[in-house]
Coordinates of C-alpha atoms in Angstrom, one line a residue:
M86 CA -53.3 0.9 -47.5
S87 CA -50.2 1.3 -45.4
N88 CA -48.5 -1.5 -47.3
N89 CA -49.3 0.2 -50.6
K90 CA -47.9 3.5 -49.3
E91 CA -44.7 1.8 -48.2
K92 CA -44.3 0.1 -51.6
L93 CA -44.9 3.4 -53.4
F94 CA -42.1 5.2 -51.6
T95 CA -39.7 2.3 -51.7
E96 CA -39.9 2.4 -55.5
F97 CA -38.2 5.8 -55.7
T98 CA -34.7 6.6 -54.6
A99 CA -34.3 10.0 -53.1
P100 CA -31.7 12.0 -55.0
T101 CA -28.8 13.4 -53.1
K102 CA -27.9 17.1 -53.0
Q103 CA -24.9 16.4 -55.2
E104 CA -27.2 14.7 -57.8
W105 CA -29.3 17.8 -57.8
L106 CA -26.2 20.0 -58.3
D107 CA -24.9 17.8 -61.1
K108 CA -28.3 18.1 -62.9
I109 CA -28.3 21.8 -62.5
E110 CA -24.7 22.1 -63.9
V111 CA -25.9 20.2 -67.0
D112 CA -28.9 22.5 -67.4
L113 CA -26.6 25.6 -67.0
K114 CA -24.5 24.3 -69.9
G115 CA -21.2 25.4 -68.3
A116 CA -22.4 28.7 -66.8
D117 CA -21.1 29.5 -63.3
F118 CA -23.5 28.2 -60.7
Q119 CA -22.5 30.7 -58.1
K120 CA -23.0 33.7 -60.5
K121 CA -26.2 32.5 -62.1
L122 CA -28.2 31.0 -59.3
V123 CA -26.8 32.1 -55.9
W124 CA -28.2 35.3 -54.6
R125 CA -26.0 37.6 -52.6
T126 CA -28.4 39.6 -50.4
N127 CA -28.0 43.1 -49.1
E128 CA -28.2 41.6 -45.7
G129 CA -24.7 40.1 -45.9
F130 CA -25.3 36.4 -46.7
N131 CA -25.9 34.1 -49.7
V132 CA -29.2 32.5 -50.6
Q133 CA -29.0 29.2 -52.5
P134 CA -31.5 28.2 -55.2
F135 CA -32.8 25.3 -53.3
Y136 CA -32.6 23.8 -49.8
R137 CA -32.9 20.3 -48.4
R138 CA -33.5 18.8 -44.9
E139 CA -29.8 18.4 -44.3
D140 CA -29.4 22.2 -44.5
L141 CA -31.3 22.5 -41.3
A142 CA -29.4 19.8 -39.4
D143 CA -27.5 22.1 -37.1
M144 CA -30.4 24.6 -36.6
K145 CA -32.4 24.7 -33.4
T146 CA -35.3 26.8 -34.7
P147 CA -37.2 23.8 -36.3
D148 CA -37.5 22.2 -32.8
A149 CA -39.1 25.3 -31.2
L150 CA -42.8 25.3 -30.3
P151 CA -45.3 28.2 -30.6
G152 CA -45.8 30.2 -27.4
E153 CA -42.6 28.8 -25.8
F154 CA -39.2 30.3 -25.2
P155 CA -37.4 31.6 -27.3
F156 CA -40.7 32.5 -29.1
V157 CA -39.3 32.1 -32.6
R158 CA -42.6 30.6 -33.6
G159 CA -44.7 33.3 -32.0
N160 CA -46.0 34.4 -28.7
K161 CA -49.3 32.4 -29.0
K162 CA -50.1 28.7 -29.0
D163 CA -53.7 28.6 -30.3
S164 CA -54.0 31.3 -32.9
N165 CA -52.2 33.9 -35.0
E166 CA -54.6 36.7 -34.1
W167 CA -53.3 40.2 -34.4
Y168 CA -54.8 43.7 -33.8
V169 CA -55.9 45.7 -36.8
R170 CA -54.6 49.2 -36.0
Q171 CA -55.3 52.6 -37.4
N172 CA -53.6 55.8 -36.1
I173 CA -55.5 59.1 -35.6
V174 CA -53.9 62.5 -35.3
V175 CA -55.9 64.2 -32.5
G176 CA -54.3 67.6 -32.4
G177 CA -56.4 70.0 -30.5
D178 CA -59.8 68.5 -31.4
P179 CA -60.4 65.4 -29.1
V180 CA -64.1 65.4 -30.0
A181 CA -63.5 65.0 -33.7
A182 CA -60.9 62.3 -33.0
N183 CA -63.3 60.5 -30.7
K184 CA -66.0 60.5 -33.4
K185 CA -63.5 59.1 -36.0
A186 CA -62.4 56.4 -33.5
L187 CA -65.9 55.2 -32.8
D188 CA -66.6 55.1 -36.5
I189 CA -63.6 53.0 -37.5
L190 CA -64.1 50.7 -34.5
M191 CA -67.4 49.7 -36.2
K192 CA -65.5 49.0 -39.5
G193 CA -63.1 46.3 -38.4
V194 CA -60.4 48.2 -36.5
D195 CA -59.7 46.9 -33.0
S196 CA -56.6 49.0 -32.2
I197 CA -56.4 52.8 -32.1
G198 CA -53.2 54.9 -32.0
F199 CA -53.9 58.4 -30.8
K200 CA -51.3 61.1 -31.5
L201 CA -52.1 63.9 -29.2
G202 CA -51.5 67.5 -29.9
H203 CA -48.9 69.8 -28.2
D204 CA -51.7 71.8 -26.5
E205 CA -52.3 71.2 -22.8
V206 CA -53.7 67.8 -22.2
N207 CA -56.1 67.7 -19.2
A208 CA -58.8 65.6 -17.8
E209 CA -61.5 67.2 -19.9
Y210 CA -59.4 66.5 -23.0
I211 CA -59.1 62.8 -22.1
D212 CA -62.8 62.5 -21.2
A213 CA -63.7 63.9 -24.7
L214 CA -61.2 61.7 -26.5
L215 CA -62.2 58.4 -24.9
K216 CA -65.9 58.9 -24.6
D217 CA -67.9 55.7 -25.3
I218 CA -64.8 53.7 -26.2
C219 CA -64.8 50.4 -24.4
L220 CA -61.1 50.3 -23.4
D221 CA -61.4 46.8 -22.1
C222 CA -62.5 45.6 -25.5
V223 CA -60.0 47.2 -27.8
E224 CA -56.3 48.1 -27.8
V225 CA -55.6 51.9 -27.5
S226 CA -52.2 53.6 -27.6
Y227 CA -51.3 57.2 -26.9
R228 CA -48.5 59.5 -27.9
A229 CA -48.0 63.0 -26.7
C230 CA -45.1 65.4 -26.3
M231 CA -42.6 63.4 -24.3
R232 CA -42.1 66.2 -21.8
H233 CA -45.7 65.6 -20.8
T234 CA -45.8 61.8 -20.8
L235 CA -45.8 61.5 -17.1
E236 CA -48.8 63.8 -16.8
L237 CA -50.5 61.9 -19.6
A238 CA -50.0 58.6 -17.7
D239 CA -51.5 60.2 -14.5
L240 CA -54.5 61.4 -16.5
L241 CA -55.0 58.0 -18.1
V242 CA -54.7 56.1 -14.8
A243 CA -57.2 58.4 -13.2
Y244 CA -59.6 57.9 -16.1
F245 CA -59.3 54.1 -15.9
E246 CA -59.9 54.1 -12.2
K247 CA -62.9 56.5 -12.6
K248 CA -64.4 54.1 -15.1
G249 CA -63.7 51.1 -12.9
Y250 CA -61.7 49.1 -15.6
D251 CA -60.1 45.8 -14.8
K252 CA -56.4 46.7 -15.0
E253 CA -55.5 43.4 -16.8
K254 CA -57.9 44.2 -19.6
I255 CA -56.4 47.5 -20.5
V256 CA -54.3 46.8 -23.6
G257 CA -52.2 49.4 -25.4
G258 CA -49.4 51.8 -24.8
V259 CA -48.2 55.2 -23.7
G260 CA -45.5 56.2 -26.1
F261 CA -42.1 57.2 -24.6
D262 CA -39.0 57.0 -26.9
P263 CA -36.5 59.9 -26.5
I264 CA -33.9 58.2 -28.8
E265 CA -36.4 58.3 -31.6
R266 CA -36.5 62.1 -31.2
M267 CA -32.7 62.3 -31.4
L268 CA -32.7 60.3 -34.7
M269 CA -35.5 62.3 -36.2
K270 CA -34.7 65.8 -35.1
G271 CA -31.0 65.8 -34.2
K272 CA -31.8 67.1 -30.7
D273 CA -30.2 65.5 -27.6
S274 CA -33.1 64.1 -25.6
T275 CA -31.1 62.3 -22.9
F276 CA -32.5 64.7 -20.3
L277 CA -35.8 62.9 -20.7
L278 CA -34.4 59.5 -19.8
P279 CA -34.8 59.9 -16.0
N280 CA -38.6 60.0 -16.7
M281 CA -38.6 56.4 -18.0
P282 CA -38.4 54.5 -14.7
K283 CA -41.0 56.9 -13.2
L284 CA -43.3 56.2 -16.1
V285 CA -42.9 52.4 -15.7
E286 CA -43.7 52.7 -12.0
K287 CA -46.9 54.7 -12.7
L288 CA -48.1 52.0 -15.0
K289 CA -46.8 48.9 -13.2
D290 CA -50.3 47.8 -12.2
Y291 CA -51.4 47.6 -15.8
P292 CA -49.6 44.5 -17.2
N293 CA -50.7 44.9 -20.8
L294 CA -50.1 48.7 -21.0
R295 CA -46.6 49.2 -22.4
C296 CA -44.8 52.5 -22.2
V297 CA -41.2 52.2 -23.4
M298 CA -41.1 52.2 -27.2
V299 CA -38.5 51.2 -29.8
H300 CA -39.4 52.9 -33.1
S301 CA -37.2 51.0 -35.5
D302 CA -39.8 51.6 -38.2
L303 CA -38.1 55.0 -38.4
L304 CA -35.0 53.2 -39.7
N305 CA -37.0 51.2 -42.1
N306 CA -38.6 54.3 -43.6
A307 CA -35.1 55.9 -43.8
G308 CA -34.0 53.1 -46.1
A309 CA -32.4 50.6 -43.7
Y310 CA -31.8 47.1 -44.8
I311 CA -33.5 44.4 -42.8
V312 CA -30.4 43.4 -40.8
Q313 CA -29.8 47.0 -39.9
E314 CA -33.3 47.5 -38.6
M315 CA -33.0 44.2 -36.6
G316 CA -29.6 44.8 -35.1
Y317 CA -30.3 48.4 -34.1
A318 CA -33.8 47.6 -32.8
L319 CA -32.3 45.0 -30.5
A320 CA -29.6 47.3 -29.3
W321 CA -32.2 50.1 -28.9
G322 CA -34.4 47.9 -26.7
N323 CA -31.4 46.6 -24.7
E324 CA -30.4 50.2 -24.0
Y325 CA -33.7 50.9 -22.4
L326 CA -33.8 47.6 -20.6
Q327 CA -30.4 48.2 -19.1
Q328 CA -31.3 51.7 -18.0
L329 CA -34.5 50.6 -16.4
T330 CA -32.8 47.7 -14.4
D331 CA -29.9 50.1 -13.5
A332 CA -32.6 52.4 -12.0
G333 CA -33.9 49.6 -9.8
I334 CA -36.8 48.4 -11.9
D335 CA -37.4 44.6 -11.7
A336 CA -36.2 42.9 -14.9
D337 CA -39.6 41.2 -15.4
L338 CA -41.5 44.5 -15.2
A339 CA -38.9 46.4 -17.3
A340 CA -39.1 43.9 -20.1
K341 CA -42.9 43.7 -20.1
K342 CA -43.1 47.5 -20.5
I343 CA -41.1 47.6 -23.8
K344 CA -42.8 47.5 -27.1
F345 CA -41.2 47.4 -30.6
Y346 CA -42.5 49.4 -33.6
M347 CA -41.0 47.9 -36.7
G348 CA -41.3 48.5 -40.4
I349 CA -42.1 46.0 -43.1
S350 CA -40.1 46.1 -46.4
E351 CA -41.1 44.6 -49.7
N352 CA -38.9 41.5 -49.3
Y353 CA -41.7 39.0 -48.6
F354 CA -40.0 35.8 -47.3
M355 CA -37.2 37.7 -45.6
E356 CA -39.7 39.8 -43.6
I357 CA -41.5 36.7 -42.4
A358 CA -38.1 35.4 -41.2
K359 CA -37.2 38.8 -39.7
F360 CA -40.0 38.8 -37.2
R361 CA -39.3 35.2 -36.2
A362 CA -35.6 35.9 -35.8
C363 CA -36.2 39.1 -33.8
R364 CA -38.4 37.4 -31.3
M365 CA -35.8 34.7 -30.8
L366 CA -32.9 37.2 -30.3
W367 CA -34.9 39.5 -28.0
A368 CA -35.8 36.5 -25.9
Q369 CA -32.2 35.6 -25.6
I370 CA -31.3 39.2 -24.6
V371 CA -34.0 39.5 -21.9
K372 CA -33.0 36.0 -20.6
Q373 CA -29.6 37.5 -19.6
Y374 CA -31.3 39.8 -17.1
E375 CA -32.6 36.6 -15.3
P376 CA -36.3 37.4 -15.3
K377 CA -38.4 35.2 -13.0
C378 CA -40.7 34.2 -15.9
D379 CA -40.0 33.4 -19.5
C380 CA -43.2 35.3 -20.4
A381 CA -41.1 38.5 -19.8
C382 CA -39.0 37.4 -22.8
K383 CA -41.8 37.9 -25.3
M384 CA -41.2 40.6 -28.0
I385 CA -44.3 42.6 -28.7
I386 CA -44.3 44.1 -32.2
N387 CA -46.5 46.6 -33.9
A388 CA -45.6 46.4 -37.6
S389 CA -46.2 49.2 -40.1
T390 CA -46.0 48.9 -43.9
S391 CA -43.1 50.9 -45.3
T392 CA -43.3 54.4 -46.6
Y393 CA -39.8 54.2 -48.2
N394 CA -41.0 52.4 -51.3
Q395 CA -44.3 54.3 -51.8
T396 CA -44.7 56.4 -54.9
V397 CA -46.6 59.5 -56.0
F398 CA -47.0 58.3 -59.6
D399 CA -48.9 55.1 -60.3
S400 CA -49.9 55.3 -56.6
Y401 CA -52.3 52.4 -56.8
V402 CA -49.2 50.2 -57.0
N403 CA -48.7 51.1 -53.4
L404 CA -51.6 48.8 -52.7
L405 CA -49.7 45.9 -54.1
R406 CA -46.6 46.8 -52.1
S407 CA -48.5 47.2 -48.8
Q408 CA -50.6 44.1 -49.3
T409 CA -47.6 41.7 -49.6
E410 CA -45.9 43.6 -46.7
A411 CA -49.0 43.0 -44.6
M412 CA -49.1 39.4 -45.5
S413 CA -45.5 38.8 -44.5
A414 CA -46.0 40.6 -41.1
A415 CA -49.2 38.5 -40.4
L416 CA -47.4 35.3 -41.3
G417 CA -44.5 36.4 -39.2
G418 CA -46.7 36.6 -36.1
V419 CA -46.9 40.3 -35.1
H420 CA -49.0 41.7 -32.2
S421 CA -50.6 44.5 -34.2
M422 CA -50.3 46.1 -37.6
V423 CA -50.8 49.4 -39.4
V424 CA -51.2 49.5 -43.2
T425 CA -50.1 52.8 -44.6
P426 CA -52.7 54.3 -47.0
F427 CA -51.7 54.3 -50.6
D428 CA -52.0 58.1 -51.0
A429 CA -49.9 59.0 -48.0
P430 CA -46.9 60.2 -50.1
Y431 CA -48.9 63.1 -51.6
E432 CA -51.8 64.0 -49.3
K433 CA -53.5 63.5 -46.0
P434 CA -55.1 60.1 -46.4
T435 CA -58.7 60.3 -47.4
D436 CA -61.6 58.3 -46.0
F437 CA -61.4 56.1 -49.1
S438 CA -57.7 55.3 -48.8
E439 CA -58.0 54.6 -45.0
R440 CA -60.9 52.3 -45.7
I441 CA -58.9 50.4 -48.3
A442 CA -55.9 50.2 -45.8
R443 CA -58.2 48.7 -43.2
N444 CA -59.7 46.2 -45.6
Q445 CA -56.3 45.0 -46.7
Q446 CA -55.8 43.5 -43.3
L447 CA -59.4 42.3 -43.0
I448 CA -59.1 40.4 -46.3
I449 CA -56.1 38.4 -45.1
K450 CA -57.9 37.8 -41.8
E451 CA -61.5 37.1 -42.7
E452 CA -61.0 35.6 -46.2
S453 CA -57.5 34.1 -46.2
H454 CA -57.6 33.1 -42.5
F455 CA -54.1 34.2 -41.8
D456 CA -55.2 34.6 -38.2
R457 CA -56.0 30.9 -37.8
I458 CA -52.6 29.2 -38.3
V459 CA -49.6 29.8 -36.0
D460 CA -46.3 30.2 -37.8
P461 CA -47.2 28.6 -41.1
G462 CA -43.6 29.2 -42.3
A463 CA -42.2 26.8 -39.8
G464 CA -40.4 23.8 -41.3
S465 CA -39.9 25.5 -44.6
Y466 CA -36.3 24.9 -45.4
Y467 CA -36.0 28.3 -47.0
I468 CA -37.7 30.3 -44.3
E469 CA -35.8 28.5 -41.6
H470 CA -32.5 29.3 -43.4
L471 CA -33.5 32.9 -43.7
T472 CA -34.4 33.1 -40.0
N473 CA -31.1 31.6 -39.0
A474 CA -29.0 33.8 -41.4
L475 CA -30.8 37.0 -40.4
A476 CA -30.3 36.2 -36.8
Q477 CA -26.6 35.6 -37.2
E478 CA -26.1 38.9 -39.1
A479 CA -28.3 41.0 -36.8
W480 CA -26.5 39.5 -33.8
K481 CA -23.1 40.6 -35.2
L482 CA -24.4 44.2 -35.5
F483 CA -25.9 44.1 -32.1
L484 CA -22.6 42.9 -30.5
K485 CA -20.7 45.6 -32.5
I486 CA -23.0 48.3 -31.0
E487 CA -22.7 46.9 -27.5
D488 CA -18.9 46.8 -27.8
E489 CA -18.9 50.5 -28.8
G490 CA -20.8 51.4 -25.6
G491 CA -24.4 50.7 -26.4
F492 CA -27.1 52.2 -28.7
L493 CA -27.4 55.6 -27.0
A494 CA -23.6 56.1 -27.3
A495 CA -23.7 55.1 -31.0
V496 CA -26.5 57.6 -31.7
K497 CA -24.7 60.4 -29.9
A498 CA -21.6 59.6 -32.0
G499 CA -23.6 59.5 -35.2
T500 CA -22.6 55.9 -36.0
V501 CA -26.2 54.7 -36.5
Q502 CA -27.2 57.7 -38.5
A503 CA -24.2 57.5 -40.8
D504 CA -24.8 53.8 -41.4
I505 CA -28.5 54.2 -42.3
N506 CA -27.9 57.4 -44.3
A507 CA -25.2 55.6 -46.3
T508 CA -27.6 52.8 -47.1
N509 CA -30.3 55.3 -48.1
D510 CA -27.8 57.0 -50.5
K511 CA -26.8 53.6 -51.9
R512 CA -30.5 52.6 -52.5
H513 CA -31.2 55.9 -54.2
G514 CA -28.2 55.3 -56.4
D515 CA -29.4 51.7 -57.1
A516 CA -32.9 53.1 -58.0
A517 CA -31.2 55.6 -60.4
K518 CA -29.5 52.7 -62.2
R519 CA -32.6 50.4 -61.9
K520 CA -30.8 47.9 -59.7
E521 CA -33.8 48.4 -57.4
F522 CA -37.1 48.5 -59.2
L523 CA -40.0 50.8 -58.4
L524 CA -42.8 49.7 -60.6
G525 CA -44.5 52.7 -62.2
T526 CA -41.7 55.0 -61.3
N527 CA -38.3 53.9 -62.6
Q528 CA -39.6 50.8 -64.4
F529 CA -42.7 50.5 -66.6
P530 CA -44.1 54.0 -65.8
N531 CA -47.6 54.9 -66.9
F532 CA -46.9 56.8 -70.2
T533 CA -49.9 59.0 -70.0
E534 CA -50.2 59.7 -66.3
K535 CA -50.1 63.3 -65.1
S536 CA -49.6 64.5 -61.5
E537 CA -52.9 66.4 -61.6
G538 CA -51.7 68.7 -58.8
K539 CA -50.2 65.9 -56.6
E540 CA -47.1 67.0 -54.8
P541 CA -44.9 64.9 -52.5
V542 CA -45.8 65.5 -48.9
C543 CA -42.9 66.6 -46.7
C544 CA -41.9 64.0 -44.2
D545 CA -42.8 64.6 -40.6
C546 CA -39.3 63.5 -39.7
V547 CA -37.6 66.7 -40.6
A548 CA -34.2 67.2 -39.0
T549 CA -33.3 70.3 -37.1
H550 CA -31.1 72.7 -39.1
A551 CA -27.6 71.4 -39.1
G552 CA -26.2 74.4 -37.3
D553 CA -28.7 73.8 -34.4
A554 CA -28.4 70.0 -34.2
D555 CA -26.9 68.3 -31.2
V556 CA -26.4 65.0 -33.0
P557 CA -26.6 64.0 -36.6
A558 CA -30.1 63.1 -37.8
L559 CA -31.5 60.6 -40.3
K560 CA -32.1 61.7 -43.8
I561 CA -35.7 60.7 -44.6
S562 CA -36.4 60.5 -48.3
R563 CA -38.5 57.9 -50.2
M564 CA -36.6 56.0 -52.8
A565 CA -38.9 57.3 -55.6
S566 CA -38.4 61.0 -54.7
D567 CA -35.6 61.7 -57.2
F568 CA -37.6 60.4 -60.1
E569 CA -40.7 62.2 -58.9
T570 CA -38.9 65.5 -58.8
L571 CA -37.6 64.9 -62.3
R572 CA -41.0 64.0 -63.7
L573 CA -42.7 66.9 -62.0
T574 CA -40.0 69.3 -63.4
T575 CA -40.7 67.9 -66.9
E576 CA -44.4 68.2 -66.4
K577 CA -44.2 71.9 -65.4
A578 CA -42.1 72.8 -68.4
K579 CA -43.6 75.0 -71.2
K580 CA -43.6 72.0 -73.5
V581 CA -43.4 68.3 -72.5
P582 CA -40.7 66.7 -74.8
V583 CA -41.9 64.3 -77.4
A584 CA -39.7 61.2 -77.9
F585 CA -40.2 59.4 -81.3
M586 CA -39.1 55.8 -81.9
L587 CA -37.4 55.5 -85.3
T588 CA -37.8 51.7 -85.7
I589 CA -36.0 50.1 -88.6
G590 CA -34.4 46.8 -89.6
N591 CA -34.6 43.6 -87.6
L592 CA -38.1 43.2 -86.4
A593 CA -37.4 41.6 -83.0
M594 CA -34.6 43.9 -82.1
R595 CA -36.3 47.1 -83.1
Q596 CA -39.4 46.2 -81.1
A597 CA -37.5 45.2 -78.0
R598 CA -35.4 48.4 -78.1
A599 CA -38.3 50.6 -78.8
Q600 CA -40.1 49.2 -75.8
F601 CA -37.0 49.6 -73.6
S602 CA -36.5 53.2 -74.8
C603 CA -40.2 54.1 -74.3
N604 CA -40.0 52.9 -70.7
F605 CA -36.6 54.6 -70.2
L606 CA -37.8 58.1 -71.4
A607 CA -41.2 57.9 -69.9
C608 CA -39.6 57.8 -66.5
A609 CA -39.0 61.6 -67.0
G610 CA -42.6 62.1 -68.1
Y611 CA -41.8 62.5 -71.8
K612 CA -44.5 61.8 -74.3
V613 CA -43.3 58.7 -76.2
I614 CA -44.4 57.7 -79.7
D615 CA -43.7 54.1 -80.8
N616 CA -43.9 52.9 -84.4
L617 CA -44.2 49.7 -86.4
G618 CA -41.2 50.4 -88.5
F619 CA -39.9 52.4 -91.5
K620 CA -38.3 51.3 -94.7
T621 CA -35.7 54.1 -94.7
V622 CA -34.2 56.4 -92.1
E623 CA -35.3 59.4 -94.2
E624 CA -38.9 58.2 -93.9
G625 CA -38.5 57.8 -90.2
V626 CA -36.9 61.2 -89.6
D627 CA -39.6 62.9 -91.7
A628 CA -42.3 61.2 -89.6
A629 CA -40.6 62.3 -86.4
L630 CA -40.4 65.9 -87.5
E631 CA -44.0 65.8 -88.5
A632 CA -44.9 64.6 -85.0
K633 CA -42.9 67.6 -83.7
A634 CA -40.5 65.3 -81.9
D635 CA -37.8 66.7 -79.6
I636 CA -36.0 63.4 -79.4
V637 CA -35.5 60.8 -82.1
V638 CA -34.5 57.4 -80.9
I639 CA -33.2 55.0 -83.5
C640 CA -34.1 51.4 -82.7
S641 CA -32.5 48.6 -84.6
S642 CA -30.0 45.7 -84.2
D643 CA -26.3 46.2 -83.3
D644 CA -25.2 45.0 -86.7
E645 CA -27.6 47.4 -88.5
Y646 CA -26.6 50.5 -86.6
A647 CA -23.4 50.6 -88.6
E648 CA -25.7 51.0 -91.7
Y649 CA -28.5 53.2 -90.3
A650 CA -27.4 55.3 -87.4
I651 CA -25.0 57.8 -89.1
P652 CA -27.2 58.5 -92.1
A653 CA -30.2 59.1 -89.8
F654 CA -28.1 61.4 -87.6
K655 CA -26.9 63.4 -90.6
Y656 CA -30.4 63.6 -92.2
L657 CA -31.9 64.8 -88.9
N658 CA -29.2 67.5 -88.9
G659 CA -29.7 68.8 -85.4
R660 CA -33.4 69.4 -85.8
A661 CA -34.0 67.2 -82.7
M662 CA -31.9 65.3 -80.2
F663 CA -30.7 62.0 -81.6
V664 CA -30.4 58.9 -79.4
V665 CA -29.3 55.4 -80.2
A666 CA -31.0 52.6 -78.3
G667 CA -28.3 50.2 -77.1
A668 CA -24.6 50.0 -76.8
P669 CA -23.5 48.5 -80.2
A670 CA -20.0 47.4 -81.0
C671 CA -19.7 50.3 -83.4
M672 CA -20.4 52.8 -80.7
E673 CA -17.0 54.5 -81.0
D674 CA -17.5 54.9 -84.7
L675 CA -20.9 56.5 -84.0
K676 CA -19.4 58.8 -81.4
A677 CA -16.7 59.8 -83.9
A678 CA -19.5 60.9 -86.3
G679 CA -20.9 63.2 -83.6
I680 CA -23.5 60.9 -82.0
E681 CA -23.3 61.4 -78.2
N682 CA -26.6 60.0 -76.8
F683 CA -27.1 56.3 -76.0
V684 CA -29.6 54.5 -73.8
H685 CA -29.0 51.0 -72.6
V686 CA -29.2 48.8 -69.5
K687 CA -26.0 50.0 -68.0
C688 CA -27.1 53.7 -68.0
N689 CA -27.8 55.7 -64.9
V690 CA -31.4 56.4 -65.9
L691 CA -31.9 59.3 -63.5
E692 CA -28.7 61.1 -64.4
T693 CA -29.2 60.5 -68.2
L694 CA -32.7 61.9 -68.1
K695 CA -31.5 64.9 -66.0
E696 CA -28.9 65.5 -68.7
Y697 CA -31.6 65.3 -71.4
N698 CA -33.8 67.8 -69.6
Q699 CA -30.8 70.2 -69.4
K700 CA -30.1 69.8 -73.2
L701 CA -33.8 70.4 -73.9
G702 CA -33.8 73.6 -71.8
I703 CA -35.9 72.2 -69.0

């Protein structure tokens, strides 16, 4: 058999990279390879259409091993197991929160995140909250008002000791992250930083209970690109590590008390690479503090699916978004994961949506076995390239922040906030022009969907009034929010506009342009009426008026617009808004005749529809 195999492979000559490029040039028929096939990412580097082994020749990541420094291939050697986490808002009712926790622990969850209320937290509160929960069997994390984190730590330690738990089996966290508060609220929280080393000392005997958190998921949900989240997360973590060691905390202990909360965007392969690259870079950072053990260099990540790309309309598409996001995080080797329920943009998640969110993780665990294989992306030329490229770009940003005095100084100066807010503005602009697609919102909307009372939920991350702010805050707004506001405004009008497709002439062109125009106008919630075609423009206009159309869109070929558009416009005679689908060569002639509305791929969809609403009196 071995001889046959050798013979088989010797019969074929492996093509060189140049031979592939030559073949591609032929297939492109003279088109520019760089423009047609090379993708310039938002992260600052190019992605080629194909990769070969020689592209990895100078990279060290393919030589790494799972569970070994620098942990690019994961923190574990024998599995890819992660915790399925669900967060619970406790508020002032620990009994109800406990009941819910016990219920979901029986339904596949093995990690709970408790967000405690602002009321006084005491021993009775903790007893009620943790009743019957086996804390040595599941991961449990706690967040309270940061002013009371030290008291919370004391209460938890007292509870653990009262129950006689093995300290090494307590897994979870006690949330402390004053910089997050600064980014969210615009309030200077540096007065809380002296509590950080005290908190670490209180929990030093619990090796798997982390207490210093880096919430870069906040940046993700504010619209940050992947490299921005990576670079700032690393600088954020390094800020805390530096402050802890400066306060006399041992480097090993300090590093082992830091945990990263990261978001997951929709960019599937790049997110897999992000988690690999982040672990590698964080390991290199911690190594500079000369810990006694490489195990201190492990980056522990809780990943949460993004809220930035979630939508109110066609909300079940949120399931598709969060499913691919969960897959990339799992394959990237995270410690724990939260899947955001699909209805989170418009209501407090229901039992149904929370159940679906849990099951999204359980499916990739129990049915797809993503928990069995460590770092399945390793060796993929594409993923290895992305890992290396993301690491390089994120490291540049990290070094820039360090040169400017560190992450805290950058936050105080507003540098971080300005950068993320600028990206958020750009992405909203790209969504308006459909350079970024949101399926069901700015592309292929459901023509007949109504809000049925659904209203966007205000984000928890509401900044302090500008006049009261100590530092600039992040602007938190989902990418779909502008289109949702537009559509809800239309829906609440006295009459929802009717857009009628006057299709005429060339069959292929009129159908294509009618479909484009229907999708375009339905983004504002207009009722669209498509047609099979009319013999004359007069017949089409009469049918539109009979349908009580507010907008008549003529759909034909560029050549035929010179023949049909002006007669149709004149025959309509102002009885409805007249729109031409496309940007024909005769556009200037049409404008000279009084036609002013055109819809085409270069339009700013959002601004065009806002203008139409204004013209229609909405």
